[in-house]
Short mmCIF file of C-alpha atoms in Angstrom, two decimals:
data_model
loop_
_atom_site.label_atom_id
_atom_site.label_comp_id
_atom_site.label_asym_id
_atom_site.label_seq_id
_atom_site.Cartn_x
_atom_site.Cartn_y
_atom_site.Cartn_z
CA MET A 1 -42.49 -14.84 -56.51
CA LYS A 2 -42.36 -17.91 -58.73
CA TYR A 3 -39.11 -16.78 -60.28
CA ALA A 4 -37.64 -16.04 -56.86
CA ALA A 5 -38.46 -19.59 -55.77
CA LEU A 6 -36.82 -21.09 -58.82
CA GLY A 7 -33.80 -18.87 -58.27
CA LEU A 8 -33.44 -20.33 -54.80
CA ILE A 9 -33.16 -23.79 -56.29
CA SER A 10 -30.30 -22.63 -58.51
CA ALA A 11 -28.61 -21.16 -55.46
CA LEU A 12 -28.81 -24.52 -53.72
CA SER A 13 -26.70 -26.20 -56.39
CA LEU A 14 -24.11 -23.45 -56.42
CA CYS A 15 -23.82 -23.41 -52.65
CA SER A 16 -23.26 -27.13 -52.33
CA THR A 17 -20.29 -27.17 -54.69
CA SER A 18 -18.55 -24.16 -53.22
CA VAL A 19 -19.07 -24.65 -49.49
CA PHE A 20 -19.16 -28.35 -48.72
CA ALA A 21 -16.76 -31.13 -49.65
CA ASP A 22 -19.45 -33.41 -51.02
CA PHE A 23 -20.03 -35.72 -53.95
CA ASP A 24 -21.09 -32.82 -56.17
CA SER A 25 -17.69 -31.19 -55.73
CA ALA A 26 -15.96 -34.51 -56.32
CA LYS A 27 -17.92 -34.94 -59.57
CA ARG A 28 -16.93 -31.42 -60.58
CA HIS A 29 -13.26 -32.29 -60.04
CA LEU A 30 -13.72 -35.43 -62.14
CA LYS A 31 -15.36 -33.45 -64.95
CA GLU A 32 -12.54 -30.90 -64.88
CA LYS A 33 -9.97 -33.74 -64.75
CA ASN A 34 -8.64 -32.61 -61.38
CA TYR A 35 -8.17 -36.23 -60.43
CA GLY A 36 -5.96 -35.67 -57.39
CA GLU A 37 -8.55 -33.42 -55.74
CA ALA A 38 -11.30 -35.82 -56.74
CA ALA A 39 -9.45 -38.77 -55.19
CA THR A 40 -8.99 -36.87 -51.92
CA GLU A 41 -12.68 -36.05 -51.62
CA LEU A 42 -13.86 -39.44 -52.83
CA THR A 43 -11.67 -41.15 -50.23
CA LYS A 44 -13.25 -39.17 -47.39
CA LEU A 45 -16.74 -39.95 -48.64
CA ALA A 46 -15.97 -43.61 -49.34
CA GLN A 47 -14.70 -44.10 -45.81
CA VAL A 48 -17.97 -42.86 -44.33
CA GLY A 49 -20.13 -45.14 -46.49
CA HIS A 50 -20.94 -43.13 -49.63
CA VAL A 51 -21.44 -45.99 -52.09
CA GLU A 52 -21.04 -43.99 -55.30
CA ALA A 53 -17.84 -42.46 -53.94
CA GLN A 54 -16.55 -45.97 -53.24
CA PHE A 55 -17.29 -46.99 -56.83
CA GLN A 56 -15.68 -43.90 -58.35
CA LEU A 57 -12.63 -44.21 -56.10
CA ALA A 58 -12.20 -47.80 -57.27
CA SER A 59 -12.36 -46.54 -60.85
CA LEU A 60 -9.57 -44.02 -60.18
CA TYR A 61 -7.36 -46.78 -58.76
CA GLU A 62 -8.19 -48.97 -61.71
CA GLN A 63 -7.14 -46.30 -64.21
CA GLY A 64 -4.37 -44.67 -62.18
CA LEU A 65 -6.05 -41.23 -62.23
CA GLY A 66 -5.06 -38.97 -59.34
CA VAL A 67 -3.57 -41.99 -57.55
CA THR A 68 -0.97 -44.58 -58.33
CA GLN A 69 -2.59 -47.30 -60.40
CA ASP A 70 -3.39 -50.23 -58.14
CA LEU A 71 -5.70 -52.94 -59.46
CA THR A 72 -5.70 -54.73 -56.11
CA THR A 73 -7.02 -51.66 -54.27
CA ALA A 74 -9.51 -51.01 -57.07
CA TYR A 75 -10.74 -54.59 -56.77
CA ALA A 76 -11.12 -54.19 -53.00
CA TRP A 77 -13.10 -50.94 -53.25
CA TYR A 78 -15.39 -52.43 -55.91
CA LEU A 79 -16.09 -55.28 -53.50
CA VAL A 80 -16.87 -52.82 -50.70
CA ALA A 81 -19.23 -50.94 -53.05
CA LYS A 82 -20.83 -54.27 -53.96
CA ASP A 83 -21.53 -54.90 -50.28
CA PHE A 84 -23.27 -51.52 -50.19
CA ASP A 85 -25.42 -52.68 -53.16
CA HIS A 86 -23.93 -50.50 -55.89
CA PRO A 87 -25.66 -51.70 -59.09
CA ASP A 88 -22.49 -51.80 -61.24
CA ALA A 89 -19.94 -52.99 -58.69
CA SER A 90 -20.52 -56.72 -59.29
CA ASP A 91 -19.63 -56.47 -62.98
CA LYS A 92 -16.47 -54.44 -62.26
CA TYR A 93 -15.44 -56.87 -59.54
CA ARG A 94 -15.77 -59.86 -61.89
CA VAL A 95 -13.68 -58.17 -64.57
CA LEU A 96 -10.89 -57.21 -62.18
CA ARG A 97 -10.90 -60.63 -60.56
CA GLU A 98 -9.26 -61.90 -63.74
CA ALA A 99 -6.82 -58.99 -64.00
CA ILE A 100 -5.38 -58.54 -60.51
CA PRO A 101 -1.92 -59.97 -59.84
CA SER A 102 -3.10 -62.10 -56.90
CA ARG A 103 -6.63 -62.97 -55.85
CA LYS A 104 -5.39 -63.72 -52.36
CA GLU A 105 -3.89 -60.23 -52.05
CA GLY A 106 -7.12 -58.81 -53.44
CA LYS A 107 -9.18 -60.65 -50.85
CA ASP A 108 -6.80 -59.55 -48.10
CA ARG A 109 -7.05 -55.91 -49.21
CA TYR A 110 -10.82 -56.18 -49.34
CA ARG A 111 -10.97 -57.60 -45.81
CA GLU A 112 -8.72 -54.79 -44.63
CA LEU A 113 -10.98 -52.12 -46.16
CA SER A 114 -14.15 -53.91 -45.12
CA ASN A 115 -13.04 -54.13 -41.51
CA LEU A 116 -12.51 -50.36 -41.51
CA TYR A 117 -15.18 -49.03 -43.87
CA GLY A 118 -17.40 -51.94 -44.93
CA LYS A 119 -21.17 -52.05 -44.62
CA LYS A 120 -21.22 -53.99 -41.35
CA GLN A 121 -18.70 -51.65 -39.76
CA HIS A 122 -20.48 -48.60 -41.15
CA GLU A 123 -23.79 -49.70 -39.62
CA ALA A 124 -22.06 -50.23 -36.29
CA ASP A 125 -20.28 -46.86 -36.37
CA PHE A 126 -22.59 -44.41 -38.15
CA ALA A 127 -26.03 -45.63 -39.23
CA PRO A 128 -29.05 -44.41 -37.24
CA VAL A 129 -31.73 -46.78 -36.05
CA LEU A 130 -35.00 -44.89 -36.41
CA LYS A 131 -37.15 -44.47 -33.34
CA GLN A 132 -40.88 -44.01 -33.82
CA SER A 133 -41.19 -41.24 -31.28
CA ASN A 134 -41.57 -37.48 -31.17
CA PHE A 135 -39.61 -37.28 -27.91
CA TYR A 136 -37.32 -34.27 -27.77
CA PRO A 137 -35.33 -33.77 -24.57
CA GLU A 138 -35.26 -30.20 -23.31
CA ARG A 139 -31.62 -29.22 -23.69
CA ALA A 140 -32.23 -25.62 -22.58
CA LYS A 141 -35.25 -24.44 -20.58
CA LEU A 142 -36.90 -21.42 -22.22
CA LEU A 143 -37.69 -18.57 -19.81
CA THR A 144 -38.57 -15.63 -22.07
CA GLN A 145 -39.95 -15.99 -25.61
CA VAL A 146 -40.31 -12.86 -27.74
CA GLU A 147 -42.51 -13.17 -30.82
CA PRO A 148 -41.34 -11.69 -34.14
CA ASP A 149 -42.86 -8.44 -35.37
CA TYR A 150 -44.48 -9.42 -38.65
CA THR A 151 -46.12 -6.01 -39.24
CA LYS A 152 -43.20 -4.35 -41.01
CA GLY A 153 -43.16 -3.92 -44.80
CA THR A 154 -44.87 -6.69 -46.76
CA VAL A 155 -44.44 -9.36 -44.11
CA SER A 156 -47.97 -8.97 -42.76
CA ILE A 157 -49.56 -9.92 -46.09
CA GLN A 158 -47.38 -12.97 -46.81
CA SER A 159 -47.23 -16.51 -45.55
CA ALA A 160 -43.67 -17.60 -44.75
CA TRP A 161 -41.47 -19.77 -42.55
CA ALA A 162 -37.87 -19.64 -41.37
CA THR A 163 -35.78 -22.21 -39.49
CA VAL A 164 -33.22 -20.67 -37.15
CA ALA A 165 -30.21 -22.26 -35.47
CA TYR A 166 -28.75 -20.71 -32.34
CA ASN A 167 -26.58 -21.34 -29.30
CA VAL A 168 -27.34 -20.56 -25.65
CA ASN A 169 -24.39 -19.30 -23.63
CA GLU A 170 -23.55 -19.82 -19.98
CA SER A 171 -25.74 -16.87 -18.97
CA GLY A 172 -28.78 -18.18 -20.81
CA GLN A 173 -28.49 -15.66 -23.63
CA VAL A 174 -28.88 -16.51 -27.32
CA GLU A 175 -25.74 -16.29 -29.45
CA ASP A 176 -24.90 -16.93 -33.10
CA ALA A 177 -28.53 -16.92 -34.28
CA ARG A 178 -28.62 -17.68 -38.00
CA VAL A 179 -31.32 -18.56 -40.51
CA LEU A 180 -30.68 -22.04 -41.89
CA ALA A 181 -33.58 -22.03 -44.35
CA SER A 182 -36.58 -19.88 -45.15
CA PHE A 183 -39.32 -19.54 -47.73
CA PRO A 184 -39.93 -17.16 -49.33
CA LYS A 185 -36.34 -16.16 -48.69
CA ASN A 186 -35.69 -12.99 -46.66
CA VAL A 187 -39.36 -12.24 -46.02
CA ILE A 188 -39.27 -12.88 -42.26
CA ASP A 189 -35.54 -13.57 -41.80
CA ASP A 190 -34.71 -10.26 -40.11
CA ALA A 191 -37.81 -10.33 -37.90
CA VAL A 192 -37.13 -13.83 -36.53
CA ILE A 193 -33.44 -13.14 -35.85
CA GLU A 194 -34.38 -9.97 -33.97
CA ALA A 195 -36.94 -11.89 -31.92
CA ILE A 196 -34.94 -15.00 -31.06
CA SER A 197 -31.93 -12.91 -30.07
CA GLN A 198 -34.06 -11.62 -27.17
CA TRP A 199 -35.03 -15.07 -25.87
CA THR A 200 -33.62 -16.08 -22.51
CA PHE A 201 -33.04 -19.54 -21.06
CA LYS A 202 -32.19 -21.15 -17.77
CA PRO A 203 -28.50 -21.96 -18.25
CA ALA A 204 -27.51 -25.59 -18.64
CA VAL A 205 -25.18 -26.90 -15.94
CA LYS A 206 -22.21 -29.22 -15.89
CA ARG A 207 -21.91 -32.09 -13.44
CA ASN A 208 -20.11 -29.82 -10.98
CA GLY A 209 -22.87 -27.20 -11.10
CA ASP A 210 -21.02 -24.67 -13.24
CA PRO A 211 -22.97 -23.13 -16.16
CA ASP A 212 -22.57 -24.69 -19.57
CA ARG A 213 -23.30 -23.83 -23.18
CA VAL A 214 -25.84 -25.51 -25.42
CA ASN A 215 -25.03 -25.50 -29.12
CA ASP A 216 -27.04 -25.94 -32.31
CA LEU A 217 -30.59 -25.56 -31.08
CA MET A 218 -33.22 -25.07 -33.80
CA TYR A 219 -36.62 -23.42 -34.01
CA THR A 220 -38.98 -22.81 -36.93
CA PHE A 221 -41.12 -19.69 -37.12
CA LYS A 222 -44.24 -19.67 -39.28
CA THR A 223 -46.65 -16.91 -40.23
CA LYS A 224 -49.83 -17.13 -42.28
CA SER A 225 -51.16 -14.36 -44.50
CA THR A 226 -54.50 -12.83 -43.55
CA SER A 227 -55.38 -13.00 -47.23
CA SER A 228 -56.66 -16.42 -48.30
CA SER A 229 -55.67 -15.79 -51.93
CA ASN A 230 -52.12 -14.85 -50.90
CA HIS A 231 -51.86 -17.97 -48.77
CA ARG A 232 -53.04 -20.17 -51.66
CA LYS A 233 -50.33 -18.64 -53.88
CA TYR A 234 -47.78 -19.35 -51.15
CA GLU A 235 -48.89 -22.99 -50.88
CA LYS A 236 -48.61 -23.44 -54.64
CA GLN A 237 -45.14 -21.88 -54.72
CA LEU A 238 -44.05 -23.96 -51.73
CA ASP A 239 -45.21 -27.11 -53.53
CA GLU A 240 -43.16 -26.15 -56.61
CA TYR A 241 -40.17 -25.32 -54.45
CA THR A 242 -40.44 -28.60 -52.52
CA GLN A 243 -40.69 -30.65 -55.71
CA LYS A 244 -37.53 -29.13 -57.16
CA LEU A 245 -35.77 -29.36 -53.81
CA LYS A 246 -36.64 -33.05 -53.60
CA GLU A 247 -35.29 -33.60 -57.12
CA LEU A 248 -31.98 -32.01 -56.11
CA ALA A 249 -31.91 -34.04 -52.90
CA ASP A 250 -32.54 -37.26 -54.81
CA SER A 251 -29.67 -36.36 -57.16
CA GLY A 252 -27.28 -36.25 -54.18
CA ASN A 253 -27.05 -32.51 -53.48
CA ASN A 254 -26.28 -32.40 -49.76
CA TYR A 255 -27.46 -28.84 -49.25
CA ALA A 256 -30.87 -29.80 -50.67
CA GLN A 257 -30.87 -33.01 -48.61
CA VAL A 258 -30.36 -31.21 -45.29
CA ARG A 259 -32.92 -28.54 -46.17
CA TYR A 260 -35.46 -31.18 -47.13
CA ALA A 261 -34.75 -32.96 -43.82
CA MET A 262 -35.35 -29.74 -41.87
CA MET A 263 -38.63 -29.14 -43.66
CA LEU A 264 -39.78 -32.66 -42.75
CA GLU A 265 -38.59 -32.37 -39.16
CA HIS A 266 -40.35 -29.06 -38.56
CA SER A 267 -43.58 -30.06 -40.32
CA ILE A 268 -43.22 -27.56 -43.15
CA ILE A 269 -43.99 -30.50 -45.40
CA GLU A 270 -45.30 -33.99 -44.72
CA SER A 271 -44.44 -37.28 -46.38
CA PRO A 272 -45.86 -40.74 -45.64
CA THR A 273 -42.56 -42.38 -46.61
CA ASP A 274 -39.69 -39.92 -46.03
CA LYS A 275 -38.16 -39.73 -42.55
CA TYR A 276 -36.15 -36.64 -41.68
CA VAL A 277 -33.41 -38.63 -39.93
CA ASP A 278 -32.85 -40.62 -43.13
CA TRP A 279 -32.26 -37.40 -45.06
CA TYR A 280 -29.92 -35.99 -42.43
CA TYR A 281 -28.08 -39.30 -42.68
CA LYS A 282 -27.76 -39.02 -46.47
CA ALA A 283 -26.55 -35.43 -46.21
CA ALA A 284 -24.10 -36.34 -43.42
CA MET A 285 -22.55 -39.12 -45.52
CA ASN A 286 -22.36 -36.55 -48.30
CA GLY A 287 -20.15 -34.29 -46.17
CA ASN A 288 -22.66 -31.75 -44.82
CA ASN A 289 -21.54 -30.43 -41.41
CA ASP A 290 -25.00 -29.26 -40.34
CA ALA A 291 -26.41 -32.74 -41.00
CA GLN A 292 -23.51 -34.39 -39.19
CA LEU A 293 -24.08 -32.24 -36.11
CA ARG A 294 -27.81 -32.91 -36.32
CA LEU A 295 -27.06 -36.64 -36.18
CA VAL A 296 -24.83 -36.01 -33.17
CA HIS A 297 -27.85 -34.63 -31.33
CA CYS A 298 -29.94 -37.55 -32.55
CA PHE A 299 -27.52 -40.07 -31.09
CA GLU A 300 -26.82 -38.09 -27.91
CA ASN A 301 -30.43 -37.35 -27.00
CA GLY A 302 -32.58 -39.86 -28.84
CA GLU A 303 -34.06 -37.21 -31.14
CA GLY A 304 -35.65 -39.32 -33.86
CA CYS A 305 -33.29 -42.28 -33.51
CA GLN A 306 -31.96 -44.65 -30.90
CA PRO A 307 -29.29 -42.96 -28.74
CA ASN A 308 -25.74 -44.22 -29.18
CA GLU A 309 -22.73 -42.50 -27.57
CA ASP A 310 -20.17 -44.01 -29.92
CA LYS A 311 -22.06 -43.04 -33.08
CA ALA A 312 -22.50 -39.51 -31.74
CA PHE A 313 -18.76 -39.30 -31.18
CA ASN A 314 -17.96 -40.68 -34.65
CA TRP A 315 -20.13 -38.09 -36.40
CA LEU A 316 -18.72 -35.35 -34.18
CA GLU A 317 -15.25 -36.35 -35.30
CA LYS A 318 -16.32 -36.21 -38.95
CA ALA A 319 -17.89 -32.76 -38.52
CA SER A 320 -14.77 -31.41 -36.80
CA GLN A 321 -12.49 -32.46 -39.66
CA SER A 322 -13.70 -29.64 -41.93
CA ASP A 323 -12.47 -26.73 -39.79
CA ASN A 324 -15.92 -26.42 -38.21
CA TYR A 325 -15.02 -24.65 -34.98
CA ARG A 326 -18.38 -25.38 -33.33
CA ALA A 327 -17.88 -29.08 -33.95
CA GLN A 328 -14.28 -28.87 -32.77
CA PHE A 329 -15.37 -27.27 -29.50
CA GLN A 330 -18.05 -29.90 -28.90
CA LEU A 331 -15.55 -32.66 -29.67
CA ALA A 332 -13.06 -31.19 -27.22
CA LYS A 333 -15.73 -31.04 -24.50
CA THR A 334 -16.43 -34.74 -25.02
CA LEU A 335 -12.72 -35.52 -24.83
CA LEU A 336 -12.49 -33.56 -21.55
CA ASP A 337 -15.39 -35.40 -19.93
CA TYR A 338 -13.70 -37.77 -17.50
CA GLN A 339 -16.84 -39.94 -17.39
CA SER A 340 -16.77 -40.50 -21.14
CA VAL A 341 -15.11 -43.54 -22.69
CA HIS A 342 -13.56 -41.06 -25.13
CA PHE A 343 -11.75 -39.11 -22.40
CA ASN A 344 -8.49 -37.82 -23.92
CA PRO A 345 -7.37 -34.40 -22.61
CA LYS A 346 -4.13 -34.30 -24.59
CA ARG A 347 -6.04 -34.61 -27.83
CA ALA A 348 -8.57 -32.05 -26.60
CA VAL A 349 -5.80 -29.50 -26.11
CA GLY A 350 -4.78 -29.71 -29.76
CA ILE A 351 -8.37 -29.41 -30.97
CA LEU A 352 -9.06 -26.42 -28.72
CA LYS A 353 -5.91 -24.71 -29.92
CA GLU A 354 -7.04 -25.10 -33.52
CA ALA A 355 -10.51 -23.72 -32.74
CA THR A 356 -8.87 -20.90 -30.76
CA HIS A 357 -6.98 -19.82 -33.86
CA ASN A 358 -10.39 -19.46 -35.52
CA GLN A 359 -11.21 -16.98 -32.72
CA TYR A 360 -14.16 -19.00 -31.42
CA LEU A 361 -14.64 -17.57 -27.92
CA PRO A 362 -15.89 -20.72 -26.12
CA ALA A 363 -12.86 -22.65 -27.39
CA MET A 364 -10.51 -19.80 -26.51
CA THR A 365 -11.91 -19.68 -22.99
CA GLU A 366 -11.69 -23.42 -22.42
CA TYR A 367 -8.17 -23.55 -23.87
CA ALA A 368 -6.91 -20.80 -21.56
CA ARG A 369 -8.56 -22.52 -18.60
CA LEU A 370 -6.90 -25.83 -19.42
CA LEU A 371 -3.49 -24.22 -19.76
CA ALA A 372 -3.85 -22.48 -16.39
CA PHE A 373 -5.50 -25.12 -14.23
CA SER A 374 -4.50 -28.55 -15.50
CA ASP A 375 -2.57 -30.78 -13.13
CA ASN A 376 -0.86 -32.42 -16.10
CA PRO A 377 2.57 -30.80 -16.60
CA GLU A 378 2.44 -31.68 -20.31
CA ILE A 379 -0.63 -29.47 -20.66
CA ARG A 380 -0.17 -26.77 -18.04
CA ASP A 381 1.53 -23.60 -19.34
CA ILE A 382 1.00 -20.44 -17.29
CA GLN A 383 2.55 -18.02 -19.80
CA ALA A 384 0.46 -19.45 -22.64
CA ALA A 385 -2.64 -19.30 -20.44
CA ILE A 386 -2.09 -15.57 -19.92
CA LYS A 387 -1.51 -15.05 -23.64
CA TYR A 388 -4.68 -16.80 -24.75
CA ALA A 389 -6.81 -15.41 -21.92
CA GLU A 390 -5.86 -11.86 -22.92
CA LEU A 391 -6.57 -12.70 -26.55
CA ALA A 392 -10.03 -14.02 -25.62
CA ARG A 393 -10.75 -10.94 -23.49
CA SER A 394 -10.71 -8.86 -26.67
CA LEU A 395 -14.04 -10.59 -27.37
CA ASP A 396 -15.38 -10.76 -23.79
CA PRO A 397 -13.40 -8.45 -21.46
CA THR A 398 -15.25 -9.39 -18.25
CA ASN A 399 -15.61 -13.14 -18.75
CA PRO A 400 -15.29 -14.64 -15.22
CA VAL A 401 -13.35 -17.70 -16.39
CA LEU A 402 -10.80 -15.56 -18.23
CA LEU A 403 -10.44 -13.23 -15.27
CA SER A 404 -9.87 -16.21 -12.97
CA VAL A 405 -7.29 -17.65 -15.37
CA LEU A 406 -5.37 -14.38 -15.28
CA GLY A 407 -5.79 -13.97 -11.53
CA ALA A 408 -4.52 -17.43 -10.69
CA SER A 409 -1.70 -17.20 -13.24
CA TYR A 410 -0.43 -13.81 -12.04
CA THR A 411 -0.60 -14.97 -8.43
CA GLU A 412 1.49 -18.02 -9.26
CA LEU A 413 4.05 -15.80 -10.99
CA GLY A 414 4.40 -13.67 -7.84
CA ARG A 415 2.21 -10.75 -8.95
CA VAL A 416 -0.06 -11.41 -5.98
CA GLU A 417 -1.80 -8.04 -5.70
CA GLN A 418 -2.73 -8.00 -9.37
CA GLY A 419 -3.81 -11.61 -9.20
CA GLU A 420 -6.05 -11.08 -6.17
CA GLU A 421 -7.69 -8.08 -7.82
CA LEU A 422 -8.49 -10.10 -10.95
CA LEU A 423 -9.86 -12.99 -8.87
CA GLN A 424 -12.14 -10.58 -7.04
CA GLN A 425 -13.35 -9.21 -10.38
CA ALA A 426 -14.01 -12.75 -11.58
CA PHE A 427 -16.15 -13.46 -8.51
CA GLU A 428 -18.14 -10.23 -8.87
CA GLU A 429 -18.73 -10.79 -12.57
CA ALA A 430 -19.89 -14.35 -11.91
CA LEU A 431 -22.44 -12.88 -9.49
CA ASN A 432 -23.54 -10.36 -12.13
CA ARG A 433 -24.08 -13.17 -14.63
CA ASN A 434 -25.87 -15.39 -12.11
CA TRP A 435 -23.17 -18.04 -12.39
CA PRO A 436 -22.30 -20.35 -9.49
CA THR A 437 -19.47 -18.76 -7.51
CA ARG A 438 -18.04 -21.68 -5.53
CA SER A 439 -15.00 -22.13 -7.78
CA TYR A 440 -14.20 -18.43 -7.75
CA LEU A 441 -14.48 -18.27 -3.96
CA ASN A 442 -12.12 -21.24 -3.67
CA LEU A 443 -9.50 -19.34 -5.66
CA ILE A 444 -9.94 -16.15 -3.65
CA GLU A 445 -9.68 -18.07 -0.39
CA GLY A 446 -6.49 -19.79 -1.47
CA GLY A 447 -7.88 -23.02 -2.90
CA ALA A 448 -5.87 -24.83 -5.50
CA ALA A 449 -6.16 -23.51 -9.04
CA ALA A 450 -7.38 -26.92 -10.06
CA MET A 451 -10.71 -26.24 -8.36
CA MET A 452 -11.88 -24.72 -11.66
CA ALA A 453 -12.21 -28.17 -13.17
CA ASN A 454 -15.11 -30.14 -14.57
CA GLY A 455 -15.61 -31.53 -11.10
CA ALA A 456 -13.48 -30.83 -8.08
CA ARG A 457 -10.14 -30.81 -9.86
CA LEU A 458 -8.54 -30.83 -13.25
CA THR A 459 -6.53 -34.02 -13.25
CA TYR A 460 -5.53 -34.03 -16.88
#
């Protein structure tokens, strides 16, 4: 088992460089002299407050590696890094102060960067303020909880834990259950996925009473061996694993950082000084999508930090920039919320279309609905609505929203009998799924198609 634990640590390092665009991958590009790729990644990280990325990006501008040589921009980034307390930035700034063509232009460039990405702006836009509370709002009410079967194979004689992420769909069923971390790896993974997939929830609801999805919920399963000697071995191995994980996290490995944060959050380990939100924050700045989405929940719901709608939105934007279709869908939902200060349906359409091309069913469904029911002529497109609704039905043939999209669209095109039949099917399937049926009845009874909105109407 000891060798398996050490092997997991090696896997952490490999995973972080191949999956995430983080500082490890930027350093790899620098080592391999792929300066253009390094500059691209360092720029993204520098803009979100990664101080070492800011310093290295300044160095690339200073030397003209991967970017056009620009001592003024290098000077400005060194000053930004200095504000973030980089230990070497002051010396580099003083050297370049004598070399730049114009100190005034250098100061102007610094102010420009600082206003966008400086420490003060970063703290206003991204940094969590820790809240000394264990308050966790109930985002989905659990109705049925099935316990894992730990009696199969060697599971019953081993201590283990596994943290699972999952979504709850509009019918209260678990979808996309996946093990985020476990130790020892694969011992209880299959058992917990089988169990949590059978959990049921009371569906979340939108402001208009229609059912809604809840994304990125987490739960940690733990089992303790009946053998005291086996459990002592597990505790020793877990200590070794945690120590090496912490070393990787301290070195800047974002995969290790987010795993260490999860272990703190779910009381797998305890630390008198380390706060799990701080580690999610480090991993998020390092480009880790899971950490970024975890911070979104922190800011939206006050889970471990002070709630802040703008910071939640900023991290959601960052997470969606890496082709993360779950983040893209959540961002689009925020943009479609007419009560949000970020309301922007035109932008939401583009984001949903991108997520649709990744064949993410919730995005496909919402995109088809927008195309069919929007009152905005720049968004509404009946033919496209039919196309994307049919595409989404390959994944969920009886989805009530998709059936209503097709029914309303065919009716508008003059295919009234076919449209009415589909609208009736949508109503019946909504009943079968225990969804509210008001919107479907409105369509059947001749109400405007816009009644399928987030509210009374879609006025996008």
